[in-house]
Tab-separated table of C-alpha atoms and ligand atoms in Angstrom:
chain	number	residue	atom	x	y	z
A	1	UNK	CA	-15.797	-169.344	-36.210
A	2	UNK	CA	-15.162	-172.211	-38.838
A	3	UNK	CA	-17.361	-173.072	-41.502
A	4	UNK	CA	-17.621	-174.999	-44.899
A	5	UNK	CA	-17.623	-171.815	-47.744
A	6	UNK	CA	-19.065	-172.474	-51.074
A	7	UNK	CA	-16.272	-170.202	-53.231
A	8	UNK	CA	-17.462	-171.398	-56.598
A	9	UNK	CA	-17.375	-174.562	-58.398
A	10	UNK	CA	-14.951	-177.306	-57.206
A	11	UNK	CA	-13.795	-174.623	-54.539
A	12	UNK	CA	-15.063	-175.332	-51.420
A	13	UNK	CA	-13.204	-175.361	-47.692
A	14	UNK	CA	-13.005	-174.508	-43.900
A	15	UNK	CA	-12.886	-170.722	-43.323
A	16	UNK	CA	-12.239	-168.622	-40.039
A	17	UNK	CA	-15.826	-166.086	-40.913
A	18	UNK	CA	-17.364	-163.987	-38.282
A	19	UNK	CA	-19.758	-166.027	-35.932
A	20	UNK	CA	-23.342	-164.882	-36.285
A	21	UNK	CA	-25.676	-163.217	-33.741
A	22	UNK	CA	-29.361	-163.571	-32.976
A	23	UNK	CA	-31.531	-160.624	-34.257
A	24	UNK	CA	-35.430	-160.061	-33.312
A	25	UNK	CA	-37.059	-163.610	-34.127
A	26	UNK	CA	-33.999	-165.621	-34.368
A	27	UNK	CA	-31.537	-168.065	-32.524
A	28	UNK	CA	-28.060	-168.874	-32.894
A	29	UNK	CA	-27.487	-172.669	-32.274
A	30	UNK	CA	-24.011	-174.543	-31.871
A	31	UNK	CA	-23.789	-176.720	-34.227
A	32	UNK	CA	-23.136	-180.811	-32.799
A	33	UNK	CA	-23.982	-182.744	-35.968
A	34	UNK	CA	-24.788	-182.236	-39.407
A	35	UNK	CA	-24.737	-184.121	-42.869
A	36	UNK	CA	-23.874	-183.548	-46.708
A	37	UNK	CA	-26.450	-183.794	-48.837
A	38	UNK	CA	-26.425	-184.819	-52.420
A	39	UNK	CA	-27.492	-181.575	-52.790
A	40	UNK	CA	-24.189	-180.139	-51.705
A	41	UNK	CA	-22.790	-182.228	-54.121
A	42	UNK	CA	-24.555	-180.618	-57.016
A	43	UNK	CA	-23.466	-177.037	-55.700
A	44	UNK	CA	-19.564	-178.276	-55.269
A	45	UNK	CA	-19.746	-179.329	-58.914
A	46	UNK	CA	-21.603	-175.990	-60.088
A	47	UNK	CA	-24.603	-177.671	-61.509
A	48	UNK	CA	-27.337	-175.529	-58.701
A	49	UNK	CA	-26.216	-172.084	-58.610
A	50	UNK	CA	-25.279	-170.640	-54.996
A	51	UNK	CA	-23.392	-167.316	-54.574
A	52	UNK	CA	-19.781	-167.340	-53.711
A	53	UNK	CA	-19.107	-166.924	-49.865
A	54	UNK	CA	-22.027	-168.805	-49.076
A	55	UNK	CA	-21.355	-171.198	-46.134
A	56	UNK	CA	-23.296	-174.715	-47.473
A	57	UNK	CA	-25.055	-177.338	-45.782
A	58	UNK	CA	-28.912	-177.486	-44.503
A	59	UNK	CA	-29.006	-180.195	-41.717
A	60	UNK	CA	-28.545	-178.870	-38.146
A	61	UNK	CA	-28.603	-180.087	-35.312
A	62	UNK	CA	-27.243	-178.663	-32.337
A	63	UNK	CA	-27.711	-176.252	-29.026
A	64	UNK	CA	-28.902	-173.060	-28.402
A	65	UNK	CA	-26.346	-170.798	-28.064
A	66	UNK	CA	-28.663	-167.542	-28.786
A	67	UNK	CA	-32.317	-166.489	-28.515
A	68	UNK	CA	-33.239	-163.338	-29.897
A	69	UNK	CA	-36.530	-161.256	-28.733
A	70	UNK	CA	-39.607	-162.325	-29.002
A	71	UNK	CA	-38.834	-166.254	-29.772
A	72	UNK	CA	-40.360	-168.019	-26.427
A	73	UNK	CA	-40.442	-171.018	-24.862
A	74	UNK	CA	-36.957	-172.143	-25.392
A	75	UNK	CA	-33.991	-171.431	-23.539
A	76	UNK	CA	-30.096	-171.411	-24.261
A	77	UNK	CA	-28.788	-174.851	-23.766
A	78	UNK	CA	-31.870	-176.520	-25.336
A	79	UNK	CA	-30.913	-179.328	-27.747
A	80	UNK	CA	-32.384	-178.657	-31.080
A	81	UNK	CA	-33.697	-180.179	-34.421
A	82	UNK	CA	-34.017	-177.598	-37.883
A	83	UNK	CA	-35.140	-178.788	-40.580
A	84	UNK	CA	-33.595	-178.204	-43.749
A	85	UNK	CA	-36.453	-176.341	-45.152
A	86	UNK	CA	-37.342	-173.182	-42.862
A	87	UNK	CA	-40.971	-172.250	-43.600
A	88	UNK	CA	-41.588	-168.501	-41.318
A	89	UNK	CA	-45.200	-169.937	-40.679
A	90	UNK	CA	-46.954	-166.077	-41.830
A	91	UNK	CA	-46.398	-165.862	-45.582
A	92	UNK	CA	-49.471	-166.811	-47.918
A	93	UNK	CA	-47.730	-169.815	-48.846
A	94	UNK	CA	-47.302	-171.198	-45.320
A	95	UNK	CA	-50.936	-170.306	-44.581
A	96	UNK	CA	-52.092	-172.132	-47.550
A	97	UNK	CA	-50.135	-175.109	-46.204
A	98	UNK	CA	-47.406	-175.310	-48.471
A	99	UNK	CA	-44.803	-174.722	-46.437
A	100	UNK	CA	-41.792	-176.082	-48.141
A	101	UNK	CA	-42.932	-173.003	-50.750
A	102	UNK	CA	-42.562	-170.440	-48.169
A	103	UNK	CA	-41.635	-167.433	-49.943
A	104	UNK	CA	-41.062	-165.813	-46.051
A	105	UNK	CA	-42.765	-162.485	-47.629
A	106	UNK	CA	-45.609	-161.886	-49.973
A	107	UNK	CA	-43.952	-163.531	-52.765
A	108	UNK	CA	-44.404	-167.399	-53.698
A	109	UNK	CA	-41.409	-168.809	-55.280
A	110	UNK	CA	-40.760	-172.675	-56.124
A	111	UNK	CA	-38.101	-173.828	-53.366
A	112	UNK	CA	-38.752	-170.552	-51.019
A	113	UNK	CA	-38.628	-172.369	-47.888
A	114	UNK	CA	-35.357	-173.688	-48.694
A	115	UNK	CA	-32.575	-171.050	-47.177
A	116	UNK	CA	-29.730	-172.647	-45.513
A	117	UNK	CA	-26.838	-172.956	-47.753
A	118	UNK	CA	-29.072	-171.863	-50.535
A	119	UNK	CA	-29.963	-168.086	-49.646
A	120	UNK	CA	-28.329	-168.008	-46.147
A	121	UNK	CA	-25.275	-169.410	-44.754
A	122	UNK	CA	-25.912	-172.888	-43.743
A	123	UNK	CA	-25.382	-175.496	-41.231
A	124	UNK	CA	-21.741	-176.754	-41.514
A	125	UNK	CA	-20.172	-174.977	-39.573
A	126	UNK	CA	-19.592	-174.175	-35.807
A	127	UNK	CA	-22.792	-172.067	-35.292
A	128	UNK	CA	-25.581	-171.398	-37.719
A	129	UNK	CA	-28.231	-168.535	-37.595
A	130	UNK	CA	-31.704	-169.711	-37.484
A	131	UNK	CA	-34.363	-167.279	-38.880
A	132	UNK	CA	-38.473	-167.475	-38.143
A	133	UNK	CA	-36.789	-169.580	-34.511
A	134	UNK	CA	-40.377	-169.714	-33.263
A	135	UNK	CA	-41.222	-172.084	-35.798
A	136	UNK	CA	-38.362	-174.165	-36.555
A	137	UNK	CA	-36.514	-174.799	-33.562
A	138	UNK	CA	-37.808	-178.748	-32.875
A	139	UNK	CA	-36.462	-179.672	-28.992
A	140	UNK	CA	-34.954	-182.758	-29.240
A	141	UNK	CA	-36.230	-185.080	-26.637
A	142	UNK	CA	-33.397	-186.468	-24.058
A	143	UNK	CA	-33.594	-190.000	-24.900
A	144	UNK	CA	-32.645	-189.690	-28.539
A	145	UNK	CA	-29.178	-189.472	-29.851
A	146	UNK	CA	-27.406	-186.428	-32.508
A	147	UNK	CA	-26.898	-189.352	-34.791
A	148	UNK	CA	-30.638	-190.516	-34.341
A	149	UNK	CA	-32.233	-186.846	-35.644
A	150	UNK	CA	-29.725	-185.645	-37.686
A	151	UNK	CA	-30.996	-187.426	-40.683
A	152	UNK	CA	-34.596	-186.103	-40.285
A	153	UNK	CA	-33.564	-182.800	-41.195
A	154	UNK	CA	-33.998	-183.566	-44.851
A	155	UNK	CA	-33.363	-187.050	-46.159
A	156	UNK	CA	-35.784	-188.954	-43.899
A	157	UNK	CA	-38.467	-185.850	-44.293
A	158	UNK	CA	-37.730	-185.882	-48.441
A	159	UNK	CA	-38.073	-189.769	-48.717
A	160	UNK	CA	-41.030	-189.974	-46.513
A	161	UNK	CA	-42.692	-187.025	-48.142
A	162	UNK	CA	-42.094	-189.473	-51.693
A	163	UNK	CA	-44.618	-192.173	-50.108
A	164	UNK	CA	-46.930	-189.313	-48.379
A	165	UNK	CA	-47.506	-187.216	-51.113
A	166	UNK	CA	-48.338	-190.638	-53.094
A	167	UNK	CA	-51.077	-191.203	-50.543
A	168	UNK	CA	-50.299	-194.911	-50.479
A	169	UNK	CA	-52.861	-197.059	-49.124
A	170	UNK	CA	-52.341	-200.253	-46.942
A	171	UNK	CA	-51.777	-202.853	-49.430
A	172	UNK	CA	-50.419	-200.910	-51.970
A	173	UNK	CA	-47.662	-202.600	-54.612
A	174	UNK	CA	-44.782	-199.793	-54.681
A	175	UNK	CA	-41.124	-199.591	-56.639
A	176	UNK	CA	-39.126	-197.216	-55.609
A	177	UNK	CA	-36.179	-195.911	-58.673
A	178	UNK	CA	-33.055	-195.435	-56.903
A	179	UNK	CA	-31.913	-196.680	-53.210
A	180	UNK	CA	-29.744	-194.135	-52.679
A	181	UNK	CA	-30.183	-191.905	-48.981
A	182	UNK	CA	-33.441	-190.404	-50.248
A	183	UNK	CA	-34.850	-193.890	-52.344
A	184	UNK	CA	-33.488	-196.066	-49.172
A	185	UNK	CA	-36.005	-193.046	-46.810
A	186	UNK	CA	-38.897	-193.493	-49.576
A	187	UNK	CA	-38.669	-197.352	-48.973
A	188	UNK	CA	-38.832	-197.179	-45.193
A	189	UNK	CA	-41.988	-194.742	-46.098
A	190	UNK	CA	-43.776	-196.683	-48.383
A	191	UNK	CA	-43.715	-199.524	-45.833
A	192	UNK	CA	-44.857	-197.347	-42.501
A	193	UNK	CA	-47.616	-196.326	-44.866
A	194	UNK	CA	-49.051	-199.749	-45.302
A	195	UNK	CA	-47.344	-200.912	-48.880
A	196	UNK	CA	-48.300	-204.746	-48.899
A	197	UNK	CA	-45.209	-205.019	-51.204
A	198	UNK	CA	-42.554	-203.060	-52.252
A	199	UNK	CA	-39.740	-203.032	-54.977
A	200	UNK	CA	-36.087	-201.380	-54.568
A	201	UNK	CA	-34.666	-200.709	-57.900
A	202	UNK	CA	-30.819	-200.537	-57.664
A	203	UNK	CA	-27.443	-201.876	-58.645
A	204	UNK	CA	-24.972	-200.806	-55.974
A	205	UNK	CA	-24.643	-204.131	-53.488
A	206	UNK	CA	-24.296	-201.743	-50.244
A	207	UNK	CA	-27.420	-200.072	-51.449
A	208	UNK	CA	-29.375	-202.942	-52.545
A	209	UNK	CA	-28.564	-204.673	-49.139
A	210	UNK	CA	-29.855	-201.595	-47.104
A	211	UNK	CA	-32.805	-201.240	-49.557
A	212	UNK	CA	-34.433	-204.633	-47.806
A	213	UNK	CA	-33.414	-203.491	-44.408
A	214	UNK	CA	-35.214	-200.246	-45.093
A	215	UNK	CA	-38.535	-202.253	-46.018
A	216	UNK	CA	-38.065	-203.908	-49.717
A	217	UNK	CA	-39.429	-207.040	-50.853
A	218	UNK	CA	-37.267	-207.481	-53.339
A	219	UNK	CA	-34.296	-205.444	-54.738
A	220	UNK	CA	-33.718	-204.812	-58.664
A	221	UNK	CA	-30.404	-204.661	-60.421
A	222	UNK	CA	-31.428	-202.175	-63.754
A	223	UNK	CA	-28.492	-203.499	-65.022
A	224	UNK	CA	-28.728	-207.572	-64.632
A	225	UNK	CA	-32.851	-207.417	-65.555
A	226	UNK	CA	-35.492	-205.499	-67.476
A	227	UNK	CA	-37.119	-204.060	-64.612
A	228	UNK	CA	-40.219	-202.536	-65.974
A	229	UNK	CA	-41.017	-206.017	-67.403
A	230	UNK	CA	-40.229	-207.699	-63.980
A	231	UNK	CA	-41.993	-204.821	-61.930
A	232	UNK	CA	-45.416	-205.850	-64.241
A	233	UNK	CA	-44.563	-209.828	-63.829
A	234	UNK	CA	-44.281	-209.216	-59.899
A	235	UNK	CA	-46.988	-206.890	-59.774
A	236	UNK	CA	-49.637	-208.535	-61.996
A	237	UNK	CA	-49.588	-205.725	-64.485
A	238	UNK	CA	-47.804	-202.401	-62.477
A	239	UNK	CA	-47.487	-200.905	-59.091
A	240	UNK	CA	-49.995	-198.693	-58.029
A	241	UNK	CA	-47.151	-196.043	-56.769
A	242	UNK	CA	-43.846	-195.251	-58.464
A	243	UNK	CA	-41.612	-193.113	-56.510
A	244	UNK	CA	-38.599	-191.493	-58.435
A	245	UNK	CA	-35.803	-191.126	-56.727
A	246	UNK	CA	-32.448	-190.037	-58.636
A	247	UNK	CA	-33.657	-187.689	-61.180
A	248	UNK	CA	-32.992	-188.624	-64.781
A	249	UNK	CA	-35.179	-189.072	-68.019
A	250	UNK	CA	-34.738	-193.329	-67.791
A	251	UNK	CA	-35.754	-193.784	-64.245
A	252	UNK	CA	-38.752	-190.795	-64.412
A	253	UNK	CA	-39.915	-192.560	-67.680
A	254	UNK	CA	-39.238	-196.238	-66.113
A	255	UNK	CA	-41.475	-195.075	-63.314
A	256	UNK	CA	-44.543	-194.375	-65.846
A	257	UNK	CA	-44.079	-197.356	-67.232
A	258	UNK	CA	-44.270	-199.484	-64.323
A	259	UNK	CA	-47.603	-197.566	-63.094
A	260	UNK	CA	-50.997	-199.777	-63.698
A	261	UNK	CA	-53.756	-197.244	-65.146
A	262	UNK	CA	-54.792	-194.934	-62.191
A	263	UNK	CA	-50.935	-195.377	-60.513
A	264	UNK	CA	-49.454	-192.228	-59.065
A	265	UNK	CA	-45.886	-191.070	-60.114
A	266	UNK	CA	-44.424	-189.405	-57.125
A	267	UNK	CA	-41.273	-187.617	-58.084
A	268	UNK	CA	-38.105	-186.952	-55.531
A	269	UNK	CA	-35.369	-186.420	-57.834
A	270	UNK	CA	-34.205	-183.039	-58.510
A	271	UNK	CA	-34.274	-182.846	-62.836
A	272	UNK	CA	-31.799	-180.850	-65.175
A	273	UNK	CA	-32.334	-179.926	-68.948
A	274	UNK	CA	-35.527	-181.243	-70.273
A	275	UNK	CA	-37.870	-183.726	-69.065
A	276	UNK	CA	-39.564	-185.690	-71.566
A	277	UNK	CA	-42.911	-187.734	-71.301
A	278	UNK	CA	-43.422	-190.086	-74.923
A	279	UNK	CA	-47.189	-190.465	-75.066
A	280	UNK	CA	-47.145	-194.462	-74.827
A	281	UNK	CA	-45.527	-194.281	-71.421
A	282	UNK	CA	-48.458	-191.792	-70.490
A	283	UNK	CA	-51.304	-193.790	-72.304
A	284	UNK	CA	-51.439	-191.246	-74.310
A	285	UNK	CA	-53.146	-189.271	-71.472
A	286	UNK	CA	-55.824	-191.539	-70.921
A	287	UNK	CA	-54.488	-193.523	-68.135
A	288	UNK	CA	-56.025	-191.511	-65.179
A	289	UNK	CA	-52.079	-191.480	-63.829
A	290	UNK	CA	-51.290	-188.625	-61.086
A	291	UNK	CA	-47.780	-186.997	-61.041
A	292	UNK	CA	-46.949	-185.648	-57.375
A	293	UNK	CA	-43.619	-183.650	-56.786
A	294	UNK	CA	-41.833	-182.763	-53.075
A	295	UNK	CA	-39.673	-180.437	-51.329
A	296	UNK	CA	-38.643	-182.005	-48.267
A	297	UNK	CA	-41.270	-180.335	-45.914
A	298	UNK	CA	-40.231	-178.658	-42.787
A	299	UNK	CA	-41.008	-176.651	-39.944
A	300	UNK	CA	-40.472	-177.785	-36.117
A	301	UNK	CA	-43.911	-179.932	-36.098
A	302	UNK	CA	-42.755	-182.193	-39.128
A	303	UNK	CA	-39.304	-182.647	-37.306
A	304	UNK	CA	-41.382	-183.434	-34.029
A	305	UNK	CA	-43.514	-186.192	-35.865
A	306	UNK	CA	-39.978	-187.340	-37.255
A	307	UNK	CA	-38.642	-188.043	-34.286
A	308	UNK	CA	-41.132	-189.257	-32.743
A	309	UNK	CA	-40.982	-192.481	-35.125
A	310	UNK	CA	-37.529	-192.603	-34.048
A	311	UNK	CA	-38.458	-192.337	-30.297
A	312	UNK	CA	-41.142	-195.121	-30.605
A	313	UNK	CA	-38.567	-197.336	-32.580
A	314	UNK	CA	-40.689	-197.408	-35.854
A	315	UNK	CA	-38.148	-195.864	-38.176
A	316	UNK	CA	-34.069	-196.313	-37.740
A	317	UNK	CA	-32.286	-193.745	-39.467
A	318	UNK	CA	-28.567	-194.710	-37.904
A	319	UNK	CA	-27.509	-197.329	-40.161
A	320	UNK	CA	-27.694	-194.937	-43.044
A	321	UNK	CA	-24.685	-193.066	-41.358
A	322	UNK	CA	-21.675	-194.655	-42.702
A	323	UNK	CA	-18.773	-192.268	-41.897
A	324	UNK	CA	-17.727	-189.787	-39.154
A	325	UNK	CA	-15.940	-186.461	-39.964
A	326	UNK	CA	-14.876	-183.530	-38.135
A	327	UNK	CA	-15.495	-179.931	-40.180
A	328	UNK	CA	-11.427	-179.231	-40.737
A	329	UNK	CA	-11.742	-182.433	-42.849
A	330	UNK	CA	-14.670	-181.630	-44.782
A	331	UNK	CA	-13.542	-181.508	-47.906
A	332	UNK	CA	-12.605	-185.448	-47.695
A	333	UNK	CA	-15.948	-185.859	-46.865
A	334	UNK	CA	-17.089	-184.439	-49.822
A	335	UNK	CA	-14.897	-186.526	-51.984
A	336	UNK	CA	-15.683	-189.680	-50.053
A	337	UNK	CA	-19.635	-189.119	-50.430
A	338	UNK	CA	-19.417	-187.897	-53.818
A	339	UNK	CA	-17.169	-190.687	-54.724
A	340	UNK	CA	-19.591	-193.033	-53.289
A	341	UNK	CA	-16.226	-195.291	-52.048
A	342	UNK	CA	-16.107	-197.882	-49.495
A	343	UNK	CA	-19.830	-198.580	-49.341
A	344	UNK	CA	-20.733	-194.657	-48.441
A	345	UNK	CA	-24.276	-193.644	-47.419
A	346	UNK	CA	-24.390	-190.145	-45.260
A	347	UNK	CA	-21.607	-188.933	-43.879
A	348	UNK	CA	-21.967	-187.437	-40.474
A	349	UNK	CA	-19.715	-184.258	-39.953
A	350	UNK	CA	-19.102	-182.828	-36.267
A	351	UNK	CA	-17.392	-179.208	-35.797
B	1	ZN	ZN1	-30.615	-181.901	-48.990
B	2	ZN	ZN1	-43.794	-168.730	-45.083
């Protein structure tokens, strides 16, 4: 079969590899859609660590091509969802309910539950081996699209996950640093949890334009405006919920500083080198502030609740797909999306 190998960094192409097989507890889908993830971006480049002859990519969606024993109640041809995190459901994280953790074993390791293209081959590419099937294959009901679920699989789970784990109340002020896939998700979060009014923070037009289709009262440019100043004018002193969503020192520090005392920082972005928090933007500890990080959470019953938002027309994902691709030209995806030309969002890639 084809698929998208990882061969180290700035190496990456379409390979002829063997196609896998279904073991005890497993399935073997046929993959009809799947994504590139910012993430992706940051293994291309070398800056997260994957082994070489990795196939990338953790968005699948697809059909059943192969059950193996003991997964039941599904049957080949079913169209299915998998989230990008694949928690087995046994482990002693899973059964203490952090299932983005799963460490699929005794162990608990930070990002456990996250496999494809990380620890296992992933999902671009014609067909994709599914481990713990039994509980992540989501069936897709018939009425929704590929291009409708395919975005669930991480970005829309991530982003929502931003305004969930923030336990934003209805009526809640919210900014959101950073509209891009994952900030634009957050946004369209913050609002189905009740925000009464909600700030994008961004300078790219295509971005800032989506941001207020996704659910923002008003849109930020960081670079025409000081926004912490302007999030306190609009706010009457701070949000109660900053959501970081790109992953550097300015916007994680900018988000502190637009919190009122007893805010919550909830933190998307993925972080390199150090972190630093200067006591003033913390109160000096005293500000009864909460910081809440995510791993987009998985598992076939968070893909089910995702699509059923789509189903029931609450949430849109499809504008956020800007391109089409097929695998062979994957690596112009890659530059495209990483280029972030001609008004890019996702890309969607089909084999
Ligand atoms: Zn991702
Ligand atoms: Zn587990």
């Amino acid at each position: 079969m084809r698929a998208n190998v990882f061969r180290g960094p700035d190496k990456i192409g379409v390979e002829e590899v063997p196609r896998p097989h279904a073991g005890a507890g497993e399935a073997v889908l046929r993959i009809t859609l799947t994504t590139i993830c910012g993430t992706d971006l940051h293994i291309l480049r070398g800056e997260y660590p994957v082994r070489a002859g990795l196939t990338i990519g953790h968005e699948p969606v697809g059909v059943i091509e192969e059950l193996g024993e003991g997964v039941t109640g599904y049957a080949v041809g079913d169209r299915v969802l998998v989230g990008a995190i694949t928690p087995c459901g046994q482990c002693r994280a899973c059964l203490s309910a952090h299932w983005s953790q799963c460490g699929h074993g005794d162990d608990i390791e930070a990002l456990g539950g996250w496999r494809f293209g990380n620890t296992i081959n992933g999902a671009q590419a014609e067909y994709l081996l599914v481990p713990n099937a039994q509980a992540n294959l989501a069936k897709i009901p018939d009425d929704l699209t590929d291009e409708q679920v395919v975005l669930l699989a991480d970005i829309a789970s991530t982003g929502f996950n931003g305004a969930e784990s923030a336990q934003i109340k209805i009526g809640d002020t919210v900014v959101v640093f950073a509209q891009g896939p994952i900030g634009l998700c957050a946004t369209a979060g913050a609002k189905l949890m009740g925000a009464s009014f909600i700030i994008g923070v961004e300078s790219d037009p295509v971005r800032m334009k989506m941001s207020q289709q996704m659910g923002a009262s008003v849109v930020l440019d960081p670079k025409q405006c000081d926004v912490v100043a302007e999030v306190k004018r609009l706010t009457g002193g701070g949000v109660d919920v900053a959501i970081e969503a790109l992953g550097t020192q300015v916007t994680f520090e900018n988000c502190l500083r637009s919190l009122r005392p007893g805010g919550t920082l909830s933190s998307l972005g993925v972080y390199s080198g150090k972190l630093a928090m200067p006591y003033d933007a913390f109160a000096a500890g005293l500000g009864d502030y909460k910081i809440v990080t995510t791993l987009c959470p998985g598992g076939k019953e968070r893909m089910r609740r995702l699509m059923a938002m789509v189903q029931s027309g609450r949430f849109d994902p499809t504008p956020l797909i800007t391109h089409y691709f097929r695998l062979d030209d994957i690596v112009h995806a890659y530059d495209l999306f990483g280029s972030r030309r001609d008004g890019v969002l996702k890309v969607a890639i089909r084999p």
